[in-house]
CSV table of C-alpha atoms and ligand atoms in Angstrom, one decimal:
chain,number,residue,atom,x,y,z
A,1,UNK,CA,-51.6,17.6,-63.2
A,2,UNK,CA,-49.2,14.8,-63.5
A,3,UNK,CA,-47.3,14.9,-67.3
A,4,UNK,CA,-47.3,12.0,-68.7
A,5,UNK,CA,-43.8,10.8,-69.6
A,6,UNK,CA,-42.4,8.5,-72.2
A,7,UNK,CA,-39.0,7.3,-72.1
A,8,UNK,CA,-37.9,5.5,-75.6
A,9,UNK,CA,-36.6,2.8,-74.0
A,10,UNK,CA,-34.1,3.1,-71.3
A,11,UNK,CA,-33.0,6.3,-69.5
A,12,UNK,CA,-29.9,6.8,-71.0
A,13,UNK,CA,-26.6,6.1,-69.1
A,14,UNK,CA,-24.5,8.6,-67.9
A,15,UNK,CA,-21.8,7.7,-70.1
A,16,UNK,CA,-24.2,7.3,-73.0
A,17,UNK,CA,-24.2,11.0,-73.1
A,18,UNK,CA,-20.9,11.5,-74.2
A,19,UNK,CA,-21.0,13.2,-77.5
A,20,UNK,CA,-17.8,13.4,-79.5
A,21,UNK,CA,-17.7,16.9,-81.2
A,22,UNK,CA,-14.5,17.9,-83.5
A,23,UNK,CA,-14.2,21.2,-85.1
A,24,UNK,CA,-15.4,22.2,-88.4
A,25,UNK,CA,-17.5,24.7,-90.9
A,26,UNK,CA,-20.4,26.5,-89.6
A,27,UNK,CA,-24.0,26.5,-91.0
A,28,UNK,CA,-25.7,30.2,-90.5
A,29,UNK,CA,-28.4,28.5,-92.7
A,30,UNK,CA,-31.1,27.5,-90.4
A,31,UNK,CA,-32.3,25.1,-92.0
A,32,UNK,CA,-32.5,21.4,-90.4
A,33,UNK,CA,-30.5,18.8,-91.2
A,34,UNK,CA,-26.6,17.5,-90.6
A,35,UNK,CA,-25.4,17.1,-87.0
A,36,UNK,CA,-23.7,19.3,-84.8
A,37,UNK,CA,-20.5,17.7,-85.3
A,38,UNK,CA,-18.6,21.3,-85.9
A,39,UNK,CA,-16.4,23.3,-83.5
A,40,UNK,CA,-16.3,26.6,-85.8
A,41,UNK,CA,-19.7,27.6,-84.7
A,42,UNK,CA,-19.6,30.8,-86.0
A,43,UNK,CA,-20.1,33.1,-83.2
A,44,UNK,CA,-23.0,32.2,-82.4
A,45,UNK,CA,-25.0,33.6,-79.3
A,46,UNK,CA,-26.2,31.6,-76.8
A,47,UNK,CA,-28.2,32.1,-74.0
A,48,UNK,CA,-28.6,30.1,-70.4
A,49,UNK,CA,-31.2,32.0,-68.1
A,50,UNK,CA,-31.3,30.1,-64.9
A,51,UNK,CA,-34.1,30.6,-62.2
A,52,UNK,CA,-32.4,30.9,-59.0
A,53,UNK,CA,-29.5,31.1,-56.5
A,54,UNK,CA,-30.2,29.9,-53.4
A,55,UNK,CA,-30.2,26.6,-54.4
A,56,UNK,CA,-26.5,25.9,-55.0
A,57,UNK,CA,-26.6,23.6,-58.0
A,58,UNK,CA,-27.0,27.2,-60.6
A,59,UNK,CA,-23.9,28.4,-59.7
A,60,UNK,CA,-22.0,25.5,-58.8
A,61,UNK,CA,-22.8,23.2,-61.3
A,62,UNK,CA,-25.4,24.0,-63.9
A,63,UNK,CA,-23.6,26.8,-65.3
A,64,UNK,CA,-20.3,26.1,-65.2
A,65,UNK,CA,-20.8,22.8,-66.7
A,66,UNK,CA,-22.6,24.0,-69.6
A,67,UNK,CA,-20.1,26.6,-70.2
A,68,UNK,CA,-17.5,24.9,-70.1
A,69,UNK,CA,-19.2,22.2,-72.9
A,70,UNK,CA,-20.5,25.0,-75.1
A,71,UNK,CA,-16.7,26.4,-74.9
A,72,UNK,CA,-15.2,23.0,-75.7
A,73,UNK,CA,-17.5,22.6,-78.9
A,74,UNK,CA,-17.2,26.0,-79.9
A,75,UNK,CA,-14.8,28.8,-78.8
A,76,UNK,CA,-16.0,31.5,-80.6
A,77,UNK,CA,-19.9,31.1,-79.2
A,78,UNK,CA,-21.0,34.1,-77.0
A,79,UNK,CA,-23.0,32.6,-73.4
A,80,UNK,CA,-25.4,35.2,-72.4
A,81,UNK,CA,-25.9,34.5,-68.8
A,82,UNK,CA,-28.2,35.4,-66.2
A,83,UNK,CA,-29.8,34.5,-63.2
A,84,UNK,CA,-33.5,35.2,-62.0
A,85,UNK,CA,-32.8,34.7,-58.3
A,86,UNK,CA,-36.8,33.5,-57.9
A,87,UNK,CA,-38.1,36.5,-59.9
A,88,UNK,CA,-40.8,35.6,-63.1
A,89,UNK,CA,-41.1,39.3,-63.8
A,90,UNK,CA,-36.8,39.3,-63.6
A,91,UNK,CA,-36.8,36.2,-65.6
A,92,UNK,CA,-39.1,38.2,-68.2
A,93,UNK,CA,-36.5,41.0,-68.7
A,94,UNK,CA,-33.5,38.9,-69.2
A,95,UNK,CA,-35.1,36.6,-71.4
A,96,UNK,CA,-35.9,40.1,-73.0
A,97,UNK,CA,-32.6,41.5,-73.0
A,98,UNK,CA,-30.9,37.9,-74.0
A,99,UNK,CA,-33.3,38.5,-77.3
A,100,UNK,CA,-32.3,42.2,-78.1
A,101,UNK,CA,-28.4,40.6,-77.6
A,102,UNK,CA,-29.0,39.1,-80.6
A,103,UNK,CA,-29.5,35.2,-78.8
A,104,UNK,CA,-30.0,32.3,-81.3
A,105,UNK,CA,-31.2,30.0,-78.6
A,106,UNK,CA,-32.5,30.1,-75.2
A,107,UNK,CA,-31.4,27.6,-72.8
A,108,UNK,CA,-34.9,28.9,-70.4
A,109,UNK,CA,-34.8,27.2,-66.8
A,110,UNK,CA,-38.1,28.8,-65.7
A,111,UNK,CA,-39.0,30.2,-62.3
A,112,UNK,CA,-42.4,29.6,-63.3
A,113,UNK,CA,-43.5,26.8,-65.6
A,114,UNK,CA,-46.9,28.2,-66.6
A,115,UNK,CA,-46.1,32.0,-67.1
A,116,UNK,CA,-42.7,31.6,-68.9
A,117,UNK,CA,-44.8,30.1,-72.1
A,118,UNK,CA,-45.2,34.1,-72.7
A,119,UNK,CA,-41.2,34.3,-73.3
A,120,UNK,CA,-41.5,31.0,-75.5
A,121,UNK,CA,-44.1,32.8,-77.5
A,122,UNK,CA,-41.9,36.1,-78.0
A,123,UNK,CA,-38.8,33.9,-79.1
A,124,UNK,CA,-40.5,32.1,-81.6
A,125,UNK,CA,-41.4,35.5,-83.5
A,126,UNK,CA,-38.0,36.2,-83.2
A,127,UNK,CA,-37.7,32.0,-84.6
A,128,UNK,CA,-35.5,31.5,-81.6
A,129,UNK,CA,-35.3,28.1,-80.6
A,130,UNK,CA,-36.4,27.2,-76.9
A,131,UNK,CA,-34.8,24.5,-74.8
A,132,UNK,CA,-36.8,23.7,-71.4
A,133,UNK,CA,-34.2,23.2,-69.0
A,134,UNK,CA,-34.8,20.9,-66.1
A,135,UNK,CA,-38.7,22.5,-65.6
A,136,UNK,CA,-41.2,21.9,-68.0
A,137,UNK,CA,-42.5,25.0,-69.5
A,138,UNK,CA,-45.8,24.3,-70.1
A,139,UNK,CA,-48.4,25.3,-72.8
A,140,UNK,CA,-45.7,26.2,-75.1
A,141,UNK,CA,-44.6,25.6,-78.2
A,142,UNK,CA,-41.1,24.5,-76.1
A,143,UNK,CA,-38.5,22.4,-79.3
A,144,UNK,CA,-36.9,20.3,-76.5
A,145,UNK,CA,-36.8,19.8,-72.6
A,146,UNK,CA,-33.5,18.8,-70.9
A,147,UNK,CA,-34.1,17.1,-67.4
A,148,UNK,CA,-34.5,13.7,-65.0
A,149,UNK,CA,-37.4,11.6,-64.5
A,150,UNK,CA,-39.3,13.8,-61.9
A,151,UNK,CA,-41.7,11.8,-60.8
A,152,UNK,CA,-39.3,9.4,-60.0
A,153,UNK,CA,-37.2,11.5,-57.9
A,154,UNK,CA,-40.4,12.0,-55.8
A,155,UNK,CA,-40.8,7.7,-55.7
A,156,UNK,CA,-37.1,7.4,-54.6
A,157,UNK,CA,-37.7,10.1,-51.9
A,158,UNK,CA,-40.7,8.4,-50.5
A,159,UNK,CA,-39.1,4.6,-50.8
A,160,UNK,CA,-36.2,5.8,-48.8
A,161,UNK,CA,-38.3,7.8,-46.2
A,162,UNK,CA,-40.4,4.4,-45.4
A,163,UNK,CA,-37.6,2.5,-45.5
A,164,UNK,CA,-35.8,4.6,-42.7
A,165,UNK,CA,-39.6,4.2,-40.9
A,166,UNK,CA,-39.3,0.9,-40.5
A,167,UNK,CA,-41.9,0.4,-43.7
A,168,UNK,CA,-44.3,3.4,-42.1
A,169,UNK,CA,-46.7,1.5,-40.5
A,170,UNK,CA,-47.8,3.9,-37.2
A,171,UNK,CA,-45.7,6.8,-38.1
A,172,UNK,CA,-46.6,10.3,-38.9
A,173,UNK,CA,-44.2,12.9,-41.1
A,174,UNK,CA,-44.4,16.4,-42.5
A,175,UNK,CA,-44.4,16.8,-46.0
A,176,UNK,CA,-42.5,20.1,-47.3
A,177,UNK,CA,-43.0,20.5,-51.6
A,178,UNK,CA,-41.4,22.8,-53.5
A,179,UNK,CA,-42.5,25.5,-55.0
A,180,UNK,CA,-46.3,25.5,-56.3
A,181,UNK,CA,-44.9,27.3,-59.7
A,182,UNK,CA,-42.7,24.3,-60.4
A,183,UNK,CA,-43.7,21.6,-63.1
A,184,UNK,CA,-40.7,19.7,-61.2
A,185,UNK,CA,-42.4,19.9,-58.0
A,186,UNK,CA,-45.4,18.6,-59.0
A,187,UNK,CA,-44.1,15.6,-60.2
A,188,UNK,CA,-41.9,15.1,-57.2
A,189,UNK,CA,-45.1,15.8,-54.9
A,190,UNK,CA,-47.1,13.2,-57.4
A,191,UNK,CA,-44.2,10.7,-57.1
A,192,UNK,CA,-43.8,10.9,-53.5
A,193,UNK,CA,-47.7,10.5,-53.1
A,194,UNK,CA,-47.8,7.5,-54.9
A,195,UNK,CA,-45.2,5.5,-52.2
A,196,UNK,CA,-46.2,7.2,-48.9
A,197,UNK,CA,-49.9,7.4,-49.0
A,198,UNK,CA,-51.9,5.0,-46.9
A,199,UNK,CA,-48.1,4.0,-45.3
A,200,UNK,CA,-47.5,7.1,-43.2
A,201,UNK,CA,-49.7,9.3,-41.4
A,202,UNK,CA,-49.2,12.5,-43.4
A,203,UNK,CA,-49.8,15.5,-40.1
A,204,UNK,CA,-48.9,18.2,-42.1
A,205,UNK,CA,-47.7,19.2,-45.9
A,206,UNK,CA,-46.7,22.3,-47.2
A,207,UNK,CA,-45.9,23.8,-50.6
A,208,UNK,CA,-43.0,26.3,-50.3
A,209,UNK,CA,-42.7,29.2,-52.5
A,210,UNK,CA,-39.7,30.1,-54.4
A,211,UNK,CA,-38.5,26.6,-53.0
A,212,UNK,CA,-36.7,29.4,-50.4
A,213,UNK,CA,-34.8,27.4,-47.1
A,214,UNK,CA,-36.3,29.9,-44.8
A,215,UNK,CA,-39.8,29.2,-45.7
A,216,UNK,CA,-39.1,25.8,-45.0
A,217,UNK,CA,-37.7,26.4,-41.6
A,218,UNK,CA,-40.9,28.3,-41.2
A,219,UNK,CA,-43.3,25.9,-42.1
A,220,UNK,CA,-41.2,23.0,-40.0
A,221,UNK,CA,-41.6,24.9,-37.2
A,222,UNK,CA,-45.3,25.8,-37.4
A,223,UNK,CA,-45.7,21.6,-38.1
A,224,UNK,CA,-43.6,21.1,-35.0
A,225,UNK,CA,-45.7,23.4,-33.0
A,226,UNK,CA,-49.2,22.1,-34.5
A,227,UNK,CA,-48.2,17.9,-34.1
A,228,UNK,CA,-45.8,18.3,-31.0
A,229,UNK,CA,-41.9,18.0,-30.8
A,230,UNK,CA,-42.5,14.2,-29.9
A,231,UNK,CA,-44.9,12.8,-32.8
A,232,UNK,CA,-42.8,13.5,-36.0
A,233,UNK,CA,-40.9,10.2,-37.2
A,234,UNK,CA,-40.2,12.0,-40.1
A,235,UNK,CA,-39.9,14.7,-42.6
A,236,UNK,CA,-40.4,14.1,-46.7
A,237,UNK,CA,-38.3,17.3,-48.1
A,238,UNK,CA,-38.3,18.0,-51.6
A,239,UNK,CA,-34.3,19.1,-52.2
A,240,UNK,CA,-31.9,19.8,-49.7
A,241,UNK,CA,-32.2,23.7,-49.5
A,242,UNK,CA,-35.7,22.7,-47.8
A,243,UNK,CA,-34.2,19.8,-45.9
A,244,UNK,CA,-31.6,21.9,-44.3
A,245,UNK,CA,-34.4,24.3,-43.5
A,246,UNK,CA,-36.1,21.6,-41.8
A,247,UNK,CA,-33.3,20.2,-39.8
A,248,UNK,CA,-32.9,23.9,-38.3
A,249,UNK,CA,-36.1,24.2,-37.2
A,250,UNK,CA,-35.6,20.6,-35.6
A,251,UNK,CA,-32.5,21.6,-33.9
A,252,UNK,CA,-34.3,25.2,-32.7
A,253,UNK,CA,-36.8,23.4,-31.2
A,254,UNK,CA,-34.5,20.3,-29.3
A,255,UNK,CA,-35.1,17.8,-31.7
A,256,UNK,CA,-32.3,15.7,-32.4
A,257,UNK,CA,-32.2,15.2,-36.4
A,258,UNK,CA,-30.3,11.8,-36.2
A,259,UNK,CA,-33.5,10.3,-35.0
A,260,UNK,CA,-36.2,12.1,-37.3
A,261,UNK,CA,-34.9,10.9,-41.1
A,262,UNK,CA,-34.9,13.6,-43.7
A,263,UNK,CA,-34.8,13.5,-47.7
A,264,UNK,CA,-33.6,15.7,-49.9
A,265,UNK,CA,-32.2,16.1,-53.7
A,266,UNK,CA,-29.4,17.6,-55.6
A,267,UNK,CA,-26.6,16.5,-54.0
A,268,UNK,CA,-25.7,19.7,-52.5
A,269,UNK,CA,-22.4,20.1,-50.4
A,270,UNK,CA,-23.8,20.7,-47.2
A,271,UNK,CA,-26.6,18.3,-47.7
A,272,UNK,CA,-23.8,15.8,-48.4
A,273,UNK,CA,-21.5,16.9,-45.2
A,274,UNK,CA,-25.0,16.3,-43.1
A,275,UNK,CA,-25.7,12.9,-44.4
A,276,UNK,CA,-22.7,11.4,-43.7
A,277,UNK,CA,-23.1,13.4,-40.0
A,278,UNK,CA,-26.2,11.5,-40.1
A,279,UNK,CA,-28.6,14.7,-39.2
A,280,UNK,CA,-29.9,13.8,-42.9
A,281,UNK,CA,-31.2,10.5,-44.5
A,282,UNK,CA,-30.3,10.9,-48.0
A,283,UNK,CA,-30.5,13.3,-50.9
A,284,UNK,CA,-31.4,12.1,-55.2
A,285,UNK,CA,-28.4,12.4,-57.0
A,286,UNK,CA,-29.0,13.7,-60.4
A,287,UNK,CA,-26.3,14.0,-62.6
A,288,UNK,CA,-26.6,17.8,-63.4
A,289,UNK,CA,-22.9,17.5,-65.3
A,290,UNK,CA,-24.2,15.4,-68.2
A,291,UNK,CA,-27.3,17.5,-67.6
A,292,UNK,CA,-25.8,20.4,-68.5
A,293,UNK,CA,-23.2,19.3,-70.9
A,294,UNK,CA,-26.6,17.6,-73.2
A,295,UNK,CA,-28.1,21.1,-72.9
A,296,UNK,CA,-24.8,22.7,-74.4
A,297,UNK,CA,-24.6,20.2,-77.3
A,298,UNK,CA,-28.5,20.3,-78.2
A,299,UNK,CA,-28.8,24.4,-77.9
A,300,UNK,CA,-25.0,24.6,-80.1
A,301,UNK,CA,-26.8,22.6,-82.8
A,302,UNK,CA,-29.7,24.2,-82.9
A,303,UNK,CA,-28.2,27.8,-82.7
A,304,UNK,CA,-26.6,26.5,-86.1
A,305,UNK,CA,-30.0,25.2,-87.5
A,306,UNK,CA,-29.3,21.5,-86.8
A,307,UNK,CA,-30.9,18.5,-85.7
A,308,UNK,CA,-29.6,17.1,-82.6
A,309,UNK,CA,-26.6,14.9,-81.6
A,310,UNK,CA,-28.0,11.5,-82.7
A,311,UNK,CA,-28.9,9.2,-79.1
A,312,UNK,CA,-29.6,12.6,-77.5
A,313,UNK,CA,-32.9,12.2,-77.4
A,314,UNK,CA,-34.4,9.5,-75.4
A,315,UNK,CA,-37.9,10.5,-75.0
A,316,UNK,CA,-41.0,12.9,-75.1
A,317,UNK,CA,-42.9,14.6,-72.4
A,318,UNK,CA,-46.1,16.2,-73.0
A,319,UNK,CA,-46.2,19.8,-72.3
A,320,UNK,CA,-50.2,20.5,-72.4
A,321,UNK,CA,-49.6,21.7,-76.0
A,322,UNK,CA,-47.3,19.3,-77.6
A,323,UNK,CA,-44.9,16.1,-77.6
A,324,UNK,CA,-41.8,17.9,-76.7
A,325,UNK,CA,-38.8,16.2,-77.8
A,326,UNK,CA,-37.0,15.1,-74.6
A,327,UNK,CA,-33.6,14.0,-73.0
A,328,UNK,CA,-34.3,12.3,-69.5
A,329,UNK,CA,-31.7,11.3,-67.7
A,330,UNK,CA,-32.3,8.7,-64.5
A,331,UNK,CA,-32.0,10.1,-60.9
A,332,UNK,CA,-30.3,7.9,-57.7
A,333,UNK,CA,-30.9,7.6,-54.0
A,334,UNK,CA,-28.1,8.3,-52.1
A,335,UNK,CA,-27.6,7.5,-48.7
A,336,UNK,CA,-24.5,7.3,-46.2
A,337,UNK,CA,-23.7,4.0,-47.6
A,338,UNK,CA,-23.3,5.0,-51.8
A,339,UNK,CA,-22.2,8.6,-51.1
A,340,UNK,CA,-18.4,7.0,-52.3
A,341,UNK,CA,-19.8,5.2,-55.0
A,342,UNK,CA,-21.7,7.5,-56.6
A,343,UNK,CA,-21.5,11.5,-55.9
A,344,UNK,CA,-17.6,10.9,-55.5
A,345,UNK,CA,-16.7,8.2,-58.1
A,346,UNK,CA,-18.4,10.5,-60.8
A,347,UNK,CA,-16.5,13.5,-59.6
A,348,UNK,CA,-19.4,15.4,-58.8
A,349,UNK,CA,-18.4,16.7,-55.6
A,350,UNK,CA,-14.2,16.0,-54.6
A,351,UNK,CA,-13.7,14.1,-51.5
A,352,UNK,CA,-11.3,16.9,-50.4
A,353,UNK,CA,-14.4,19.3,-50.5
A,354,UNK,CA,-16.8,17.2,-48.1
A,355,UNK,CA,-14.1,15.7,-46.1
A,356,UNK,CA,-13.3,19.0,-44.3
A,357,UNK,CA,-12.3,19.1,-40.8
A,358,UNK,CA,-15.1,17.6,-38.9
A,359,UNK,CA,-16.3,15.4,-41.2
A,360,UNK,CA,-13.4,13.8,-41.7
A,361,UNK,CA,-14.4,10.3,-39.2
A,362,UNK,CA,-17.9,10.3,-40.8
A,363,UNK,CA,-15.8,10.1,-44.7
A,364,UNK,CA,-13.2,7.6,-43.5
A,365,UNK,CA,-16.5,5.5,-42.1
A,366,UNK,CA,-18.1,5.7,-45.5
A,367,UNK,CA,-15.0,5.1,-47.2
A,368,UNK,CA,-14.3,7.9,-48.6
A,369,UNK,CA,-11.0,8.9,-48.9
A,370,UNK,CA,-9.7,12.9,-49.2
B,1,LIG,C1,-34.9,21.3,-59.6
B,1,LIG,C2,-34.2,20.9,-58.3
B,1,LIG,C3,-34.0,22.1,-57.4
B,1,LIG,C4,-35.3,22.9,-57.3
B,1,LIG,C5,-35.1,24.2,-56.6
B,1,LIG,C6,-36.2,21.9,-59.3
B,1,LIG,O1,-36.9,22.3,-60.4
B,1,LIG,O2,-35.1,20.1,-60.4
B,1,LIG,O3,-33.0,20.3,-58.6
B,1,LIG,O4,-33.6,21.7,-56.2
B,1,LIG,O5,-35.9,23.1,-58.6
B,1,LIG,O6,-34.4,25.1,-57.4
């Protein structure tokens, strides 16, 4: 089911996110009120369970980003980390152990939106605050959610996939979703539904657990076999993990990805390198540093029992149980042509990372210089 999503007026600007924090007392009272405008912080504990690793935004930019925010606005805070790597039951434990460490927030990405409402419940006897971070956790009793506007990330997807089609009109795709246990891949399914169907011929769609880049190479290749090498125009991917997977099985089977256009999202490195190699169409940039740097300032004031930075919140989504409180930040299309202006100007990848070697032409083409 789509959620239905309420932005108070617009998404907030990148910059708009910038939240000035000095240093100051610290507030162990828990109770409401005053603004997390204090450095101190008291050694609070703080904890960031993310859901997987295969995707490279985790490691390369969600948690380092937010660790390096929750350090700048308070030294002396402890970061539990871990990692889930795809596994609910894994997930569990941590969130588990994080608990028993003594955690006075959870910062929960969940590997599964539906079942991780069970480690939301066990916080809250604990009267741990829960953050939803970038997936909705559903049927919970969640205080905030941190992410984009999902179902637009699915629209921009689908826009750009017709545009490189010419508009659509006589051409057939495959449709690889992430994974079924994803509130975000819902959305991005909904969104990209909404733009392609009755434009495209839709020959085959797949939902891809665990969002893994092998399954997608899988199910690419049982598409290509099922529709023939020669009838797919193109290939609606939900991230680049499953776009890369996509363009392998392409390759494996002698299809030359510069002529079938693929999507993706989040920006990755290699996604990035490919697009300007033009073996993919484009990626949704989502600006996972202010992402993670709103999650850092929201879970450090509530560890201290405080209402949020003030202009935080932008929003509410509804969860299935509740209004949850929301900061939703605006995704982009990216192509060849705004790589430079937007992935690179913000810093978000260096040109000297994706100008390596041979992609050196394609960066000097785009105008980007390393
Ligand atoms: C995130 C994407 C990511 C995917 C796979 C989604 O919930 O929003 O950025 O590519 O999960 O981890």
């Amino acid at each position: 089911m789509t959620k239905y999503v309420r932005a108070a007026g617009t998404m907030l600007a990148v910059a708009a996110l910038a939240f000035a924090a000095g240093c100051g007392d610290d507030d162990d009272s828990g109770g409401g009120g005053g603004s997390a405008t204090t450095g101190g912080g008291g050694g609070k504990k703080i904890a960031l369970l993310l859901p997987e690793s295969k995707t490279t935004r985790y490691e390369a930019q969600d948690r380092p980003n937010f660790e390096r925010k929750l350090k700048e606005l308070c030294s002396d805070c402890e970061i539990i980390y871990s990692n889930a790597d795809q596994d609910a039951a894994k997930q569990q434990s941590q969130a588990e152990a994080a608990i028993t460490k003594g955690a006075n927030v959870l910062v929960l990405d969940p590997v599964d939106s539906a079942s991780a409402a069970s480690i939301v419940t066990r916080a809250k006897q604990s009267k741990i605050p829960v953050i939803s971070y970038d997936r909705l956790i559903t049927d919970a009793d969640v205080d905030y959610y941190i992410s984009f506007d999902n179902e637009q990330v699915g629209k921009l997807q689908g826009s750009s996939l017709l545009e490189a089609l010419g508009g659509g009109s006589g051409k057939t795709i495959v449709m690889i979703n992430g994974a079924p246990t994803d509130n975000n891949a819902k959305l991005f399914k909904a969104g990209a539904h909404s733009v392609l169907d009755g434009k495209v011929k839709i020959a085959k769609e797949y939902d891809t657990p665990d969002w893994s880049p092998d399954k997608a190479q899988t199910e690419m290749e049982q598409a290509i076999t099922a529709v023939g090498k020669s009838n797919i125009d193109g290939v609606y991917a939900a991230n680049d993990g499953t776009g890369g997977g996509a363009i392998a099985a392409m390759k494996g089977a002698g299809i030359d990805p510069k002529k079938v256009p693929v999507t993706g999202q989040d920006a990755e490195l290699a996604a990035v390198q490919r697009i300007l190699a033009g073996e993919q169409y484009m990626t949704v940039y989502k600006a996972i540093i202010p992402e993670a740097e709103a999650a850092a300032e929201l879970a450090f004031a509530l560890a201290q029992g405080k209402e949020p930075p003030s202009g935080l919140v932008n929003g509410e989504v509804d969860n299935g149980q509740k209004q949850v409180p929301s900061v939703l930040l605006k995704p982009v299309a990216v192509t060849k042509d705004n790589v430079a202006d937007t992935i690179i100007k913000d810093g978000f990848l260096k040109a000297s990372e994706v100008c390596t070697g041979e992609y050196k032409s394609a960066c000097d083409a785009a105008g980007i210089s390393g």
